[in-house]
């Protein structure tokens, strides 16, 4: 154990070598792991003659997953490219035609589920009949009110279990006033509750309504999204208050164990009090107690947000890692992911430590998760300036991950495919994009595509790269396969497709693209309409095609007229008006021109 830990902590000279080609670096093939139900190889019977007849050993019992039959049935059905995603109701009026409608319908569905759950929990006596077989606990009413009225430790435990923060604190104070000694285990449970919620009552409302995002915001980079989330998070997230109930109860405890200190430290870090957390860790060491690995993960995060230079932060993180070794603890996946997540803020300084961290992670036998590679990609690729993202790390990552199946291990696992496809887009590498998309469709990896806006971002980048670099016939096949069964395109996605049609001299498809754009809610996108009109009016075409273009121009003209009907003065773009007139004249519709 000591030798393994020493190897893990030692910064070797060979780790400092930069990547020189796609095969170099820390990304070597690791043994693949299986996460689904598969037939295991049967052991060879003892004494069996290899050259003669082998004895077949039949296992007495085969243990299957509970959903193994459903998984087998699901594997026989392919995705219907003509249907909307299964998350939506199979009704013509409830199938979305735009990204705004998609978000609205999903929120409406979730709102209905929460409303039903609220009514069930508000009137539980009317919903006691259990008709489900087997029993499904989450469908039955939940008890949210305490049943024990007297002042006792059992009543305190009940309120802690029901997550009643204020009621739990009041019961604890009443027990102390009555001279009753509360056990250390119950007091630690109360600290767990207070530190998790930041000494605030957990909200009973379901905050599932996100702020409305425009199409441009969805197209923005993840860095901008994270900045906006941080700004909104500072307004809504609970912060650690000095001398709160958690600190007061912690001070009143006659005896404290390591669990007490660890809970307080993790609560302080979670609610943005890193200085207090580090000071309390010093107190824990002075009392000759040891922290667990989860507390060290929080301390690493606290060290990274201190107002110090990057090198000083990294040295402090290394010092914490040395203390992990000294306390004979083994780091887990979250330890390394926390380090890599913090190194993202170190910019260029964090690249070498990130590679060292990844190598040591594999050296002690910890398999990286998708979030691990997501942090590496974010650190090595600057999306604001693609010329700086010349690292070949993404190729090593994909060579290692190709063909693997993953299970959820980190909350950020669902961000990998988004960052990987963005890297492919910045590198203009279509082959790499196909490799990423192949990994997404391996096993159940598609579950890591993330929520609706991340899925739209991934497929928008992928399809834009197809429009830029793939043959037009292949691009049109992808267009029919992905839209609208997988995602609903933005106007910029359709403009990219129009430009690909222009390069391939396939302008006869433009009327169909306009028809689709109307269906997807892009009627009032002036940039899209002007692009369509410009391509149709730029050159002369055969008479039959000119008639189709004129009909398309008349349809676009009607959208301007319906838009102007809501305004006191018409606002027609000059270029659009010119293009429409030209198309009418070429089709012989002089009066309309």
XYZ file of C-alpha atoms in Angstrom:
593
model
C 0.000 0.000 0.000
C 2.774 2.412 0.944
C 4.730 1.660 -2.201
C 1.652 2.176 -4.346
C 0.862 5.470 -2.640
C 4.453 6.626 -2.981
C 4.355 5.853 -6.687
C 1.129 7.781 -6.981
C 2.565 10.875 -5.326
C 5.994 10.902 -6.953
C 6.333 13.439 -9.743
C 8.577 11.660 -12.169
C 10.651 13.341 -14.819
C 9.155 11.246 -17.582
C 5.725 12.693 -16.777
C 6.883 16.127 -17.826
C 7.382 15.146 -21.468
C 4.852 16.851 -23.732
C 2.837 14.953 -26.323
C 4.662 14.669 -29.615
C 2.194 12.661 -31.689
C -1.197 11.043 -31.518
C 0.129 7.851 -29.993
C 2.175 9.485 -27.252
C 1.075 10.659 -23.866
C -0.955 9.235 -21.029
C -3.735 7.791 -23.159
C -2.908 4.121 -23.477
C -5.457 1.418 -24.038
C -6.857 0.130 -20.758
C -8.762 -3.109 -20.258
C -12.397 -2.575 -21.113
C -15.052 -3.033 -18.460
C -18.510 -4.507 -18.921
C -21.467 -2.839 -17.271
C -24.357 -4.765 -18.869
C -25.666 -8.260 -18.486
C -23.558 -10.606 -20.598
C -22.850 -14.297 -20.427
C -19.689 -14.848 -18.463
C -17.184 -17.386 -19.713
C -17.603 -20.736 -18.015
C -14.605 -22.025 -16.088
C -12.954 -25.160 -17.424
C -13.680 -28.209 -15.344
C -10.814 -29.608 -13.344
C -9.210 -32.653 -14.875
C -10.802 -32.176 -18.276
C -8.795 -33.534 -21.160
C -8.036 -30.663 -23.529
C -7.314 -32.970 -26.456
C -10.304 -35.227 -25.781
C -13.901 -34.568 -24.880
C -14.322 -31.562 -22.592
C -16.767 -31.654 -19.739
C -19.468 -28.992 -19.884
C -20.145 -27.373 -16.527
C -23.684 -26.002 -16.347
C -24.092 -23.288 -13.715
C -26.850 -23.900 -11.178
C -28.185 -20.377 -11.437
C -27.761 -17.400 -13.731
C -28.393 -13.982 -12.212
C -29.950 -11.509 -14.643
C -30.545 -7.808 -14.325
C -34.121 -6.870 -13.485
C -34.495 -5.170 -16.849
C -32.523 -7.707 -18.911
C -35.594 -8.821 -20.872
C -36.604 -5.214 -21.579
C -33.068 -4.441 -22.724
C -33.126 -7.414 -25.088
C -36.465 -6.325 -26.547
C -35.313 -2.721 -26.877
C -32.221 -3.794 -28.797
C -34.463 -5.201 -31.552
C -36.139 -1.850 -32.246
C -34.368 0.937 -34.115
C -35.093 4.634 -33.780
C -37.928 5.903 -35.957
C -36.407 8.726 -38.012
C -39.871 10.030 -38.956
C -41.186 10.402 -35.412
C -40.614 12.926 -32.669
C -38.578 11.877 -29.606
C -40.392 9.587 -27.204
C -40.373 12.264 -24.500
C -43.264 14.012 -26.251
C -46.881 12.971 -26.472
C -47.840 11.061 -29.618
C -50.332 13.700 -30.697
C -50.085 16.061 -33.689
C -50.889 19.072 -31.503
C -48.294 18.126 -28.880
C -45.326 17.393 -31.157
C -42.948 20.395 -31.105
C -41.885 22.146 -34.294
C -39.192 24.405 -32.803
C -36.683 24.407 -29.976
C -38.850 26.886 -28.043
C -41.881 24.604 -28.318
C -39.739 21.600 -27.405
C -38.644 23.247 -24.161
C -42.166 24.463 -23.450
C -43.744 21.024 -23.943
C -41.147 19.293 -21.773
C -41.688 21.840 -19.009
C -45.453 21.432 -19.288
C -45.104 17.661 -18.947
C -42.856 18.022 -15.903
C -45.218 20.604 -14.443
C -48.110 18.156 -14.713
C -46.109 15.438 -12.970
C -45.184 17.800 -10.129
C -48.758 19.054 -9.810
C -50.037 15.495 -9.541
C -47.409 14.664 -6.941
C -48.310 17.800 -4.979
C -52.013 16.844 -4.884
C -51.213 13.272 -3.848
C -49.009 14.447 -0.991
C -51.480 17.168 0.039
C -54.381 14.704 0.339
C -52.716 11.343 1.037
C -55.857 9.759 2.537
C -57.489 9.678 -0.910
C -54.600 7.819 -2.540
C -54.005 4.851 -0.242
C -55.065 2.113 -2.690
C -51.981 0.427 -4.089
C -52.759 -1.291 -7.394
C -49.152 -1.601 -8.584
C -47.579 -5.031 -8.618
C -44.779 -5.049 -7.624
C -45.067 -2.150 -5.202
C -43.723 1.186 -6.491
C -42.926 3.399 -3.459
C -42.468 6.647 -5.416
C -46.090 6.478 -6.645
C -47.536 6.367 -3.138
C -48.147 9.418 -0.909
C -45.193 10.586 1.130
C -45.465 11.579 4.753
C -44.062 15.068 5.369
C -45.482 15.834 8.805
C -43.941 14.626 12.102
C -45.930 11.976 13.936
C -44.096 12.103 17.292
C -45.250 15.096 19.344
C -43.360 14.652 22.616
C -39.908 16.083 23.241
C -37.515 13.183 22.745
C -34.519 12.112 20.740
C -36.799 9.912 18.632
C -38.805 13.020 17.680
C -35.555 14.756 16.731
C -34.540 11.816 14.517
C -37.933 11.890 12.825
C -37.644 15.598 12.006
C -34.131 15.111 10.680
C -35.369 12.298 8.445
C -38.186 14.534 7.158
C -35.603 17.283 6.422
C -37.332 19.780 8.714
C -34.395 22.099 9.406
C -36.060 24.641 11.714
C -38.126 22.022 13.527
C -35.024 19.878 14.082
C -33.067 22.790 15.523
C -35.984 23.743 17.803
C -36.322 20.164 19.052
C -32.563 19.986 19.710
C -32.708 23.221 21.742
C -35.715 21.946 23.723
C -33.859 18.750 24.545
C -30.871 20.728 25.829
C -33.125 22.986 27.913
C -34.773 19.901 29.416
C -31.350 18.584 30.394
C -31.501 15.653 27.980
C -28.217 14.573 26.472
C -28.414 14.010 22.740
C -26.285 11.178 21.440
C -23.267 11.925 19.263
C -24.761 9.979 16.343
C -27.998 12.003 16.363
C -26.112 15.283 16.722
C -23.944 14.377 13.741
C -27.093 13.601 11.744
C -28.412 17.046 12.617
C -25.116 18.596 11.487
C -25.400 16.662 8.229
C -28.822 18.200 7.625
C -27.744 21.739 8.517
C -24.530 21.631 6.492
C -26.180 20.130 3.428
C -28.864 22.818 3.235
C -26.713 25.651 4.588
C -28.900 26.102 7.688
C -31.831 26.975 5.423
C -35.187 25.287 5.098
C -35.224 23.251 1.871
C -37.633 24.663 -0.636
C -40.888 22.761 -1.029
C -41.423 24.218 -4.506
C -40.225 22.554 -7.667
C -37.921 25.005 -9.425
C -37.969 23.358 -12.822
C -38.759 26.469 -14.870
C -35.471 27.682 -16.412
C -34.980 31.117 -17.818
C -35.956 31.445 -21.455
C -32.977 31.107 -23.755
C -32.828 32.583 -27.173
C -31.423 30.692 -30.123
C -28.252 32.761 -29.969
C -27.734 31.823 -26.316
C -28.027 28.134 -27.119
C -25.391 28.586 -29.820
C -23.049 30.316 -27.358
C -19.996 28.552 -26.004
C -20.091 26.614 -22.778
C -17.818 29.135 -21.137
C -20.414 31.849 -21.595
C -23.101 29.499 -20.331
C -21.062 28.743 -17.232
C -20.512 32.452 -16.604
C -24.237 33.150 -16.816
C -24.937 30.197 -14.503
C -22.420 31.524 -12.009
C -23.993 34.982 -12.076
C -27.462 33.581 -11.482
C -26.115 31.052 -8.997
C -24.597 33.748 -6.776
C -28.045 35.283 -6.455
C -29.878 32.042 -5.639
C -27.320 29.799 -3.972
C -27.216 29.699 -0.183
C -24.037 31.089 1.372
C -22.516 30.141 4.701
C -23.472 32.596 7.435
C -21.179 33.208 10.393
C -22.435 31.907 13.755
C -25.277 29.965 12.163
C -27.038 27.048 13.851
C -24.505 24.547 12.516
C -21.588 26.418 14.093
C -23.576 26.983 17.315
C -24.502 23.305 17.700
C -20.957 22.262 16.767
C -19.600 24.500 19.545
C -22.114 23.087 22.056
C -21.126 19.465 21.418
C -19.394 18.022 24.497
C -17.470 15.587 22.312
C -16.669 15.699 18.632
C -15.404 12.965 16.383
C -13.955 13.040 12.871
C -17.446 12.825 11.349
C -18.422 16.069 13.087
C -15.449 17.962 11.681
C -15.775 16.443 8.208
C -19.439 17.381 7.949
C -18.721 20.982 8.930
C -15.811 21.266 6.489
C -17.811 19.890 3.562
C -20.741 22.166 4.383
C -18.497 25.237 4.480
C -16.924 24.384 1.130
C -20.289 23.681 -0.466
C -21.677 27.039 0.640
C -18.594 29.041 -0.327
C -16.728 29.484 2.930
C -13.287 28.054 1.976
C -11.263 30.008 4.543
C -13.370 28.742 7.456
C -13.149 25.200 6.057
C -9.339 25.262 5.905
C -9.153 26.691 9.440
C -11.441 23.962 10.745
C -9.280 21.350 9.033
C -6.286 22.706 10.942
C -8.296 22.322 14.161
C -9.120 18.736 13.196
C -5.403 17.959 12.814
C -4.614 19.624 16.150
C -7.122 17.294 17.807
C -5.292 14.309 16.238
C -8.256 13.280 14.104
C -8.248 12.173 10.487
C -10.448 13.337 7.634
C -12.036 10.973 5.128
C -11.373 11.086 1.396
C -14.604 12.985 0.668
C -13.496 15.778 2.984
C -10.126 15.946 1.261
C -11.959 16.293 -2.068
C -13.782 19.315 -0.653
C -10.548 20.771 0.736
C -8.929 20.493 -2.702
C -11.834 22.462 -4.128
C -11.495 25.048 -1.339
C -7.774 25.450 -2.021
C -8.396 26.110 -5.711
C -10.723 29.073 -5.085
C -8.366 30.950 -2.776
C -6.979 34.270 -3.989
C -3.484 33.034 -4.707
C -1.259 32.497 -7.719
C -1.735 29.362 -9.780
C 1.567 27.878 -8.669
C 0.756 28.453 -4.992
C -2.659 26.832 -5.424
C -1.118 23.801 -7.111
C 1.478 23.450 -4.345
C -1.274 23.586 -1.723
C -3.198 20.894 -3.594
C -0.068 18.729 -3.696
C 0.326 19.226 0.049
C -3.195 17.930 0.603
C -2.401 14.916 -1.573
C 0.664 14.195 0.560
C -1.534 14.300 3.658
C -3.868 11.780 2.026
C -0.891 9.442 1.662
C 0.271 10.135 5.218
C -3.173 9.195 6.564
C -3.108 5.950 4.491
C -6.140 6.898 2.436
C -6.587 5.966 -1.194
C -7.938 8.654 -3.531
C -11.082 7.865 -5.490
C -12.367 8.979 -8.867
C -13.859 12.157 -7.405
C -10.455 13.136 -5.998
C -8.848 13.232 -9.419
C -11.900 14.729 -11.101
C -11.932 17.502 -8.516
C -8.266 18.231 -9.229
C -8.864 18.326 -12.988
C -11.981 20.427 -12.562
C -9.982 22.960 -10.554
C -7.075 22.922 -13.008
C -9.413 24.196 -15.733
C -9.229 27.593 -14.050
C -5.427 27.567 -14.247
C -5.424 27.983 -18.052
C -2.036 27.198 -19.643
C -0.412 26.538 -16.266
C -2.806 23.656 -15.619
C -1.963 21.574 -18.708
C 1.151 19.828 -17.375
C -0.335 19.148 -13.896
C -3.448 17.779 -15.612
C -1.402 15.239 -17.597
C 0.519 14.294 -14.454
C -2.767 13.818 -12.599
C -4.196 11.629 -15.349
C -1.070 9.438 -15.488
C -1.021 8.933 -11.726
C -4.744 8.213 -11.812
C -4.135 5.278 -14.138
C -1.013 4.217 -12.263
C -3.036 3.388 -9.130
C -5.739 1.620 -11.127
C -8.574 4.161 -11.183
C -10.494 4.138 -14.475
C -11.276 7.675 -15.685
C -14.893 8.626 -16.304
C -16.311 10.692 -19.146
C -16.141 13.762 -16.900
C -12.379 13.221 -16.530
C -11.871 13.549 -20.268
C -14.330 16.433 -20.419
C -12.098 18.433 -18.061
C -8.998 17.532 -20.087
C -10.622 18.676 -23.339
C -11.765 21.936 -21.792
C -8.273 22.632 -20.509
C -6.448 21.918 -23.771
C -8.775 23.573 -26.281
C -9.421 27.291 -26.485
C -12.652 27.680 -28.428
C -12.435 31.474 -28.642
C -9.164 31.121 -30.556
C -9.069 27.770 -32.414
C -5.500 28.351 -33.617
C -4.303 27.890 -30.044
C -6.058 24.532 -29.737
C -3.336 22.677 -31.609
C -3.001 19.925 -29.017
C -3.560 16.360 -30.187
C -4.924 15.177 -26.848
C -8.433 14.706 -28.260
C -7.120 12.064 -30.694
C -5.529 10.060 -27.873
C -8.731 10.307 -25.880
C -10.894 9.019 -28.715
C -8.457 6.223 -29.586
C -8.737 5.022 -26.013
C -12.512 5.402 -25.638
C -13.663 3.984 -28.988
C -15.884 0.949 -28.486
C -16.266 1.362 -24.729
C -19.546 1.423 -22.795
C -19.917 3.725 -19.819
C -22.037 3.943 -16.695
C -22.696 7.167 -14.708
C -19.912 7.921 -12.236
C -19.721 11.733 -12.084
C -22.380 14.473 -12.329
C -20.461 16.019 -15.252
C -20.308 12.827 -17.321
C -23.069 14.165 -19.565
C -20.893 17.085 -20.660
C -18.233 15.013 -22.429
C -19.908 14.626 -25.822
C -20.722 18.314 -25.988
C -17.112 19.357 -25.344
C -15.719 16.623 -27.637
C -17.909 17.659 -30.566
C -16.971 21.289 -29.997
C -13.316 20.304 -30.211
C -14.022 18.473 -33.493
C -15.730 21.588 -34.822
C -12.842 23.866 -33.865
C -10.338 21.434 -35.446
C -12.516 21.011 -38.572
C -11.947 17.252 -38.352
C -14.913 15.314 -39.769
C -13.316 11.900 -39.237
C -12.869 12.678 -35.551
C -16.489 13.845 -35.361
C -17.642 10.523 -36.805
C -15.533 8.783 -34.169
C -17.185 10.802 -31.381
C -20.632 10.113 -32.812
C -19.822 6.405 -33.051
C -18.893 6.384 -29.364
C -22.189 8.098 -28.549
C -24.097 5.283 -30.283
C -22.128 2.493 -28.586
C -24.260 0.598 -26.094
C -26.247 2.975 -23.903
C -23.758 5.836 -24.175
C -26.472 7.962 -25.781
C -27.796 8.507 -22.250
C -24.838 10.827 -21.689
C -25.957 13.290 -24.365
C -27.356 15.490 -21.604
C -30.501 17.634 -21.387
C -32.364 19.140 -24.301
C -30.174 22.207 -24.865
C -26.945 20.163 -24.759
C -28.347 17.639 -27.228
C -29.279 20.460 -29.596
C -25.817 21.980 -29.232
C -24.099 18.640 -29.958
C -26.114 17.862 -33.072
C -25.946 21.442 -34.342
C -22.145 21.325 -34.236
C -22.076 17.870 -35.788
C -24.428 18.776 -38.624
C -22.659 22.084 -39.321
C -19.403 20.150 -39.688
C -21.135 17.761 -42.090
C -22.350 20.705 -44.168
C -18.849 22.115 -44.271
C -16.842 18.987 -45.134
C -19.060 16.098 -46.234
C -20.435 15.289 -49.681
C -23.854 16.794 -50.252
C -25.679 13.470 -50.789
C -24.351 12.155 -47.478
C -25.230 15.440 -45.781
C -28.822 15.243 -47.034
C -29.084 11.679 -45.704
C -27.961 12.896 -42.294
C -30.468 15.746 -42.576
C -33.346 13.295 -43.057
C -32.055 10.998 -40.326
C -31.483 13.604 -37.598
C -34.147 16.240 -38.253
C -36.652 16.377 -36.596
C -36.473 12.978 -34.886
C -33.337 13.867 -32.885
C -33.127 17.649 -32.789
C -34.831 20.713 -34.213
C -32.457 22.899 -36.240
C -31.653 26.542 -35.588
C -31.727 29.033 -38.427
C -27.899 29.033 -38.583
C -27.948 25.252 -39.082
C -30.240 25.689 -42.096
C -28.026 28.489 -43.445
C -25.041 26.118 -43.249
C -27.051 23.554 -45.224
C -27.961 26.174 -47.833
C -24.311 27.089 -48.269
C -23.454 23.398 -48.727
C -26.157 23.131 -51.406
C -24.684 26.183 -53.110
C -21.180 24.687 -53.168
C -22.499 21.387 -54.577
C -24.776 23.146 -57.112
C -27.906 21.480 -55.721
C -30.115 24.564 -55.513
C -33.222 22.627 -56.592
C -33.509 21.443 -52.962
C -33.962 25.018 -51.657
C -37.813 25.090 -51.874
C -37.964 21.982 -49.656
C -35.545 23.576 -47.178
C -37.789 26.645 -46.998
C -40.822 24.428 -46.417
C -39.005 22.701 -43.555
C -37.853 26.016 -42.081
C -41.466 27.201 -41.957
C -42.430 24.028 -40.136
C -39.603 24.516 -37.631
C -40.733 28.046 -36.735
C -38.159 30.133 -38.654
C -40.713 32.207 -40.581
C -39.438 35.510 -39.177
C -35.711 34.817 -39.419
C -34.717 37.530 -41.901
C -31.143 36.274 -42.311
C -32.427 32.837 -43.353
C -34.998 34.256 -45.768
C -32.483 36.596 -47.397
C -30.011 33.712 -47.817
C -32.676 31.624 -49.574
C -33.764 34.503 -51.818
C -30.172 35.416 -52.707
C -29.301 31.852 -53.776
C -32.445 31.543 -55.904
C -32.051 34.953 -57.590
C -28.290 34.981 -58.163
C -28.289 32.950 -61.418
C -30.736 31.933 -64.113
C -32.079 28.378 -64.047
C -34.301 26.157 -66.228
C -37.908 27.336 -66.577
C -39.359 24.578 -64.374
C -36.972 25.428 -61.561
C -37.658 29.174 -61.980
C -41.378 28.502 -61.448
C -40.616 26.595 -58.232
C -38.352 29.436 -57.084
C -41.065 32.007 -57.821
C -43.587 30.052 -55.753
C -41.086 29.891 -52.918
C -40.458 33.662 -53.242
C -44.216 34.318 -53.103
C -44.442 32.271 -49.904
C -41.561 34.234 -48.366
C -43.257 37.466 -49.479
C -46.386 36.461 -47.564
C -44.349 36.138 -44.359
C -43.122 39.728 -44.746
C -46.684 40.907 -45.368
C -48.075 39.117 -42.315
C -45.257 40.569 -40.240
C -45.871 44.085 -41.576
C -49.612 43.802 -40.882
C -48.791 44.146 -37.183
C -46.808 47.350 -37.784
C -47.991 50.842 -38.687
C -45.325 51.241 -41.392
C -44.039 48.384 -43.581
C -40.405 47.420 -43.031
C -39.194 45.503 -46.088
C -35.491 44.740 -46.461
C -34.248 46.250 -49.727
C -32.290 43.161 -50.789
C -35.198 40.820 -50.142
C -37.558 43.035 -52.128
C -35.105 43.102 -55.047
C -34.620 39.313 -55.023
C -38.376 38.628 -54.981
C -38.970 40.995 -57.922
C -36.208 39.322 -59.961
C -37.615 35.849 -59.290
C -41.134 36.945 -60.328
C -39.826 38.439 -63.570
C -37.855 35.319 -64.489
C -40.957 33.164 -63.966
C -43.076 35.469 -66.151
C -45.123 36.869 -63.267
C -44.671 40.474 -64.355
C -47.762 41.873 -62.628
C -46.672 40.534 -59.215
C -43.149 41.848 -59.799
